[in-house]
């Protein structure tokens, strides 16, 4: 019960990494509010409540956070996990696609932090976990908008960590390598094979392997950890 009595809000929780985080956190005793723009393919387990939340909408963030506070009084942990991916190199990137990526993968993280920080300041405690990527710290060719957003999330996390350190709020980013999820299942298998071949462990990760990292950052075991980047990538970034 590493998260006993904690109230957790997770975005993009209907599938992949977000679903696994929700499941694990509930098992560890948290009250989990799992949010997404779609319903999960299988129902959430016991201990997980679900709400609709499009992370690009200021109004929806306000509604969701105020409903959680009304019901549970507090939010101890925010996991900004919702995300999309795109592969266009910058010379082919259209404005509409650029703005869409920034809206979901970057602005969504900003809005989430902005909505919970005042509450966490009042509580004098909180842990914010922002899901970035190996491509938020290093690059491959193409996927310009994704690199832009994930790189921003890395530094936004450090900035928020520094800004609110005296308020008892910890902010960290998580950088997954290739993980088998609906997002990567939908991609061309040659593309997936290429990233896995470039991974020293020569395999893709499982969502639970990211969830365990998030569990550490959400729990009080990481009470001295803020502004850090937790890389979980089969060795990819060590090369
Ligand atoms: P996924 O596609 O399985 O899950 C992402 C979830 O976000 C989906 O359920 C989707 O409905 C939701 N979502 C999309 N737009 C949204 C919006 N506007 N508002 C709220 N929810 C929205 O993807 P996966 O792989 O589980 O990814 C989770 C996070 O991990 C993402 O931020 C992704 O960029 C990141 N990541 C994933 C990697 C991988 O290899 N799977 C590698 C590195 C980072």
Short mmCIF file of C-alpha atoms and ligand atoms in Angstrom, two decimals:
data_model
loop_
_atom_site.label_atom_id
_atom_site.label_comp_id
_atom_site.label_asym_id
_atom_site.label_seq_id
_atom_site.Cartn_x
_atom_site.Cartn_y
_atom_site.Cartn_z
CA UNK A 1 0.00 0.00 0.00
CA UNK A 2 2.66 2.50 -1.05
CA UNK A 3 0.04 5.11 -2.03
CA UNK A 4 -2.41 4.64 0.84
CA UNK A 5 -4.70 7.68 1.31
CA UNK A 6 -3.39 9.47 -1.78
CA UNK A 7 -5.75 10.99 -4.35
CA UNK A 8 -4.33 10.73 -7.86
CA UNK A 9 -5.40 12.29 -11.15
CA UNK A 10 -4.13 10.59 -14.32
CA UNK A 11 -4.66 11.83 -17.89
CA UNK A 12 -4.83 9.70 -21.02
CA UNK A 13 -5.62 6.74 -18.81
CA UNK A 14 -7.83 4.68 -21.15
CA UNK A 15 -4.98 2.72 -22.68
CA UNK A 16 -1.30 1.87 -22.65
CA UNK A 17 0.86 3.47 -19.98
CA UNK A 18 -1.95 5.52 -18.37
CA UNK A 19 -4.15 2.46 -17.84
CA UNK A 20 -1.28 0.54 -16.31
CA UNK A 21 -0.43 3.44 -13.98
CA UNK A 22 -4.10 3.64 -12.90
CA UNK A 23 -4.25 -0.10 -12.19
CA UNK A 24 -0.98 -0.18 -10.24
CA UNK A 25 -1.74 2.95 -8.22
CA UNK A 26 -5.18 1.60 -7.24
CA UNK A 27 -3.55 -1.67 -6.17
CA UNK A 28 -1.15 0.36 -4.01
CA UNK A 29 -4.04 1.95 -2.13
CA UNK A 30 -4.59 5.23 -4.00
CA UNK A 31 -7.93 6.72 -4.92
CA UNK A 32 -7.41 7.06 -8.66
CA UNK A 33 -9.31 9.37 -10.98
CA UNK A 34 -8.56 8.10 -14.48
CA UNK A 35 -9.37 10.56 -17.26
CA UNK A 36 -9.36 10.43 -21.05
CA UNK A 37 -11.31 11.48 -24.14
CA UNK A 38 -12.27 7.86 -24.83
CA UNK A 39 -13.51 4.97 -22.70
CA UNK A 40 -11.03 2.20 -21.84
CA UNK A 41 -11.37 -1.06 -23.83
CA UNK A 42 -11.75 -2.98 -20.56
CA UNK A 43 -13.37 -1.44 -17.48
CA UNK A 44 -11.12 0.21 -14.90
CA UNK A 45 -10.42 -1.97 -11.85
CA UNK A 46 -11.89 -1.33 -8.38
CA UNK A 47 -10.53 1.83 -6.78
CA UNK A 48 -10.43 3.69 -10.09
CA UNK A 49 -13.04 6.34 -10.86
CA UNK A 50 -13.31 7.61 -14.40
CA UNK A 51 -14.01 11.09 -15.78
CA UNK A 52 -13.90 12.68 -19.23
CA UNK A 53 -11.04 15.14 -19.71
CA UNK A 54 -9.65 16.60 -22.90
CA UNK A 55 -6.31 17.93 -21.68
CA UNK A 56 -6.36 20.75 -24.24
CA UNK A 57 -9.45 22.34 -22.65
CA UNK A 58 -9.01 24.88 -19.85
CA UNK A 59 -12.70 24.58 -18.95
CA UNK A 60 -12.52 20.78 -18.63
CA UNK A 61 -9.44 20.95 -16.39
CA UNK A 62 -11.30 23.37 -14.12
CA UNK A 63 -14.38 21.14 -13.98
CA UNK A 64 -12.45 17.94 -13.31
CA UNK A 65 -10.21 19.39 -10.60
CA UNK A 66 -13.11 21.07 -8.82
CA UNK A 67 -15.20 17.87 -8.93
CA UNK A 68 -12.32 15.86 -7.46
CA UNK A 69 -11.79 18.42 -4.71
CA UNK A 70 -15.51 18.47 -3.95
CA UNK A 71 -15.52 14.70 -3.58
CA UNK A 72 -12.08 13.90 -2.15
CA UNK A 73 -10.89 17.23 -0.72
CA UNK A 74 -7.41 17.05 -2.24
CA UNK A 75 -5.14 15.93 -5.08
CA UNK A 76 -1.82 14.46 -4.01
CA UNK A 77 -0.50 13.29 -7.35
CA UNK A 78 -1.01 14.45 -10.95
CA UNK A 79 0.25 12.23 -13.76
CA UNK A 80 0.27 14.17 -17.04
CA UNK A 81 0.37 11.18 -19.36
CA UNK A 82 -2.03 11.95 -22.28
CA UNK A 83 -0.18 12.19 -25.54
CA UNK A 84 -0.17 11.75 -29.28
CA UNK A 85 2.69 11.15 -31.71
CA UNK A 86 3.45 12.30 -35.26
CA UNK A 87 6.46 11.76 -37.49
CA UNK A 88 6.61 14.66 -39.99
CA UNK A 89 10.03 16.29 -40.41
CA UNK A 90 9.84 20.05 -39.97
CA UNK A 91 9.84 20.94 -43.68
CA UNK A 92 6.64 18.90 -44.15
CA UNK A 93 4.91 19.97 -40.97
CA UNK A 94 1.63 21.82 -41.49
CA UNK A 95 0.49 24.48 -39.02
CA UNK A 96 -2.63 22.52 -38.08
CA UNK A 97 -0.65 19.39 -37.15
CA UNK A 98 2.00 21.43 -35.30
CA UNK A 99 -0.66 23.20 -33.23
CA UNK A 100 -2.47 19.95 -32.49
CA UNK A 101 0.70 18.31 -31.15
CA UNK A 102 1.62 21.31 -29.02
CA UNK A 103 -1.96 21.52 -27.71
CA UNK A 104 -2.06 17.92 -26.48
CA UNK A 105 1.54 17.06 -25.56
CA UNK A 106 2.70 20.45 -24.23
CA UNK A 107 -0.24 22.76 -23.44
CA UNK A 108 -2.07 19.85 -21.80
CA UNK A 109 0.81 19.52 -19.33
CA UNK A 110 0.87 23.28 -18.68
CA UNK A 111 -2.88 23.39 -18.03
CA UNK A 112 -2.74 20.38 -15.73
CA UNK A 113 0.07 21.80 -13.63
CA UNK A 114 -1.54 25.25 -13.55
CA UNK A 115 -4.81 23.79 -12.30
CA UNK A 116 -3.41 21.63 -9.49
CA UNK A 117 -0.50 23.79 -8.27
CA UNK A 118 -2.66 26.28 -6.26
CA UNK A 119 -4.32 23.34 -4.50
CA UNK A 120 -1.00 21.60 -3.81
CA UNK A 121 0.44 24.89 -2.49
CA UNK A 122 -2.45 25.07 -0.01
CA UNK A 123 -1.86 21.43 0.96
CA UNK A 124 1.89 22.13 1.18
CA UNK A 125 2.49 18.88 -0.64
CA UNK A 126 2.10 17.21 -4.00
CA UNK A 127 3.88 15.18 -6.65
CA UNK A 128 3.54 15.98 -10.35
CA UNK A 129 4.77 13.42 -12.86
CA UNK A 130 5.02 14.53 -16.48
CA UNK A 131 5.47 11.85 -19.12
CA UNK A 132 8.07 13.03 -21.64
CA UNK A 133 10.03 10.60 -23.82
CA UNK A 134 13.56 9.57 -24.77
CA UNK A 135 12.88 12.01 -27.62
CA UNK A 136 12.43 14.79 -25.09
CA UNK A 137 16.15 14.43 -24.26
CA UNK A 138 17.73 13.19 -27.48
CA UNK A 139 16.72 13.13 -31.11
CA UNK A 140 16.16 10.99 -34.17
CA UNK A 141 15.29 12.42 -37.59
CA UNK A 142 11.68 13.48 -38.26
CA UNK A 143 8.89 13.77 -35.65
CA UNK A 144 9.70 17.46 -35.22
CA UNK A 145 6.55 18.50 -33.34
CA UNK A 146 6.82 15.52 -30.96
CA UNK A 147 10.44 16.35 -30.11
CA UNK A 148 9.42 20.00 -29.58
CA UNK A 149 6.61 19.15 -27.19
CA UNK A 150 8.44 16.42 -25.26
CA UNK A 151 11.58 18.55 -24.93
CA UNK A 152 9.42 21.35 -23.56
CA UNK A 153 7.82 19.01 -21.04
CA UNK A 154 11.27 18.07 -19.76
CA UNK A 155 12.21 21.68 -19.06
CA UNK A 156 8.74 22.77 -17.92
CA UNK A 157 9.04 20.05 -15.26
CA UNK A 158 12.39 21.38 -14.05
CA UNK A 159 11.06 24.95 -14.00
CA UNK A 160 7.96 23.99 -12.02
CA UNK A 161 10.16 21.94 -9.67
CA UNK A 162 12.29 25.01 -8.95
CA UNK A 163 9.35 27.41 -8.70
CA UNK A 164 7.40 25.36 -6.15
CA UNK A 165 10.14 23.59 -4.21
CA UNK A 166 9.43 25.67 -1.09
CA UNK A 167 5.74 24.74 -1.31
CA UNK A 168 6.42 21.05 -0.85
CA UNK A 169 5.55 20.24 -4.45
CA UNK A 170 7.82 17.85 -6.32
CA UNK A 171 7.83 17.81 -10.13
CA UNK A 172 9.63 15.19 -12.19
CA UNK A 173 9.60 13.95 -15.77
CA UNK A 174 9.58 10.33 -16.92
CA UNK A 175 11.26 9.41 -20.20
CA UNK A 176 10.07 6.09 -21.62
CA UNK A 177 11.85 4.37 -24.47
CA UNK A 178 9.86 2.17 -26.84
CA UNK A 179 6.86 0.72 -24.99
CA UNK A 180 4.27 -1.70 -26.41
CA UNK A 181 0.97 0.22 -26.20
CA UNK A 182 -1.97 1.00 -28.52
CA UNK A 183 0.07 4.04 -29.67
CA UNK A 184 3.02 1.98 -30.89
CA UNK A 185 0.82 -0.97 -31.99
CA UNK A 186 -0.79 1.45 -34.48
CA UNK A 187 2.56 2.35 -36.03
CA UNK A 188 4.28 0.66 -39.00
CA UNK A 189 6.07 -2.45 -37.74
CA UNK A 190 9.28 -1.46 -39.59
CA UNK A 191 9.38 1.76 -37.58
CA UNK A 192 8.90 -0.12 -34.31
CA UNK A 193 11.54 -2.70 -35.28
CA UNK A 194 14.01 0.11 -35.95
CA UNK A 195 13.59 1.66 -32.48
CA UNK A 196 13.75 -1.74 -30.78
CA UNK A 197 16.91 -2.61 -32.75
CA UNK A 198 18.46 0.65 -31.49
CA UNK A 199 17.59 -0.30 -27.89
CA UNK A 200 20.46 -2.09 -26.08
CA UNK A 201 18.05 -4.56 -24.40
CA UNK A 202 16.71 -5.45 -27.88
CA UNK A 203 13.09 -5.46 -26.78
CA UNK A 204 10.25 -3.02 -26.26
CA UNK A 205 9.16 -2.20 -22.73
CA UNK A 206 5.85 -3.04 -21.05
CA UNK A 207 3.54 -0.31 -19.71
CA UNK A 208 3.96 -1.71 -16.18
CA UNK A 209 7.71 -1.01 -16.40
CA UNK A 210 6.87 2.69 -16.74
CA UNK A 211 4.13 2.46 -14.11
CA UNK A 212 6.61 1.18 -11.51
CA UNK A 213 8.80 4.26 -12.10
CA UNK A 214 5.77 6.51 -11.69
CA UNK A 215 4.89 4.66 -8.48
CA UNK A 216 8.24 5.60 -6.96
CA UNK A 217 7.82 9.26 -7.92
CA UNK A 218 4.22 9.34 -6.64
CA UNK A 219 5.07 7.76 -3.29
CA UNK A 220 6.77 9.38 -0.30
CA UNK A 221 9.78 7.14 -0.98
CA UNK A 222 10.90 9.81 -3.46
CA UNK A 223 10.56 12.66 -0.94
CA UNK A 224 14.06 14.01 -1.80
CA UNK A 225 13.54 13.80 -5.58
CA UNK A 226 12.49 16.82 -7.61
CA UNK A 227 13.39 18.24 -11.02
CA UNK A 228 14.84 14.93 -12.12
CA UNK A 229 14.43 12.91 -15.29
CA UNK A 230 13.61 9.27 -14.76
CA UNK A 231 14.70 7.43 -17.90
CA UNK A 232 13.14 3.97 -18.41
CA UNK A 233 14.32 2.91 -21.84
CA UNK A 234 16.17 -0.42 -21.99
CA UNK A 235 19.45 1.51 -22.14
CA UNK A 236 18.60 3.62 -25.22
CA UNK A 237 19.90 6.96 -23.88
CA UNK A 238 23.04 5.50 -22.32
CA UNK A 239 24.64 4.96 -25.74
P1 LIG B 1 -1.72 5.52 -25.90
O1 LIG B 1 -2.12 6.09 -27.23
O2 LIG B 1 -1.87 4.09 -25.66
O3 LIG B 1 -2.40 6.34 -24.72
C1 LIG B 1 -2.50 7.74 -24.78
C2 LIG B 1 -3.86 8.14 -24.29
O4 LIG B 1 -3.98 9.57 -24.39
C3 LIG B 1 -5.00 7.55 -25.15
O5 LIG B 1 -5.88 6.79 -24.32
C4 LIG B 1 -5.66 8.76 -25.77
O6 LIG B 1 -7.07 8.63 -25.91
C5 LIG B 1 -5.29 9.86 -24.78
N1 LIG B 1 -5.41 11.19 -25.37
C6 LIG B 1 -5.05 11.61 -26.61
N2 LIG B 1 -5.39 12.90 -26.78
C7 LIG B 1 -5.94 13.32 -25.62
C8 LIG B 1 -6.50 14.54 -25.15
N3 LIG B 1 -6.56 15.62 -25.95
N4 LIG B 1 -6.97 14.61 -23.88
C9 LIG B 1 -6.93 13.52 -23.07
N5 LIG B 1 -6.46 12.33 -23.46
C10 LIG B 1 -5.97 12.23 -24.72
O7 LIG B 1 -0.18 5.95 -25.73
P2 LIG B 1 0.94 5.49 -24.70
O8 LIG B 1 2.00 4.82 -25.49
O9 LIG B 1 0.35 4.80 -23.53
O10 LIG B 1 1.51 6.91 -24.29
C11 LIG B 1 1.32 7.52 -23.04
C12 LIG B 1 2.35 8.64 -22.91
O11 LIG B 1 3.66 8.09 -22.98
C13 LIG B 1 2.27 9.67 -24.03
O12 LIG B 1 2.49 10.96 -23.51
C14 LIG B 1 3.40 9.25 -24.95
O13 LIG B 1 3.90 10.32 -25.72
C15 LIG B 1 4.42 8.76 -23.94
N6 LIG B 1 5.43 7.89 -24.50
C16 LIG B 1 5.08 6.67 -25.05
C17 LIG B 1 6.07 5.87 -25.59
C18 LIG B 1 5.76 4.55 -26.21
O14 LIG B 1 6.67 3.95 -26.80
N7 LIG B 1 4.54 4.03 -26.12
C19 LIG B 1 7.49 6.28 -25.57
C20 LIG B 1 7.72 7.54 -24.93
C21 LIG B 1 6.73 8.32 -24.43
#
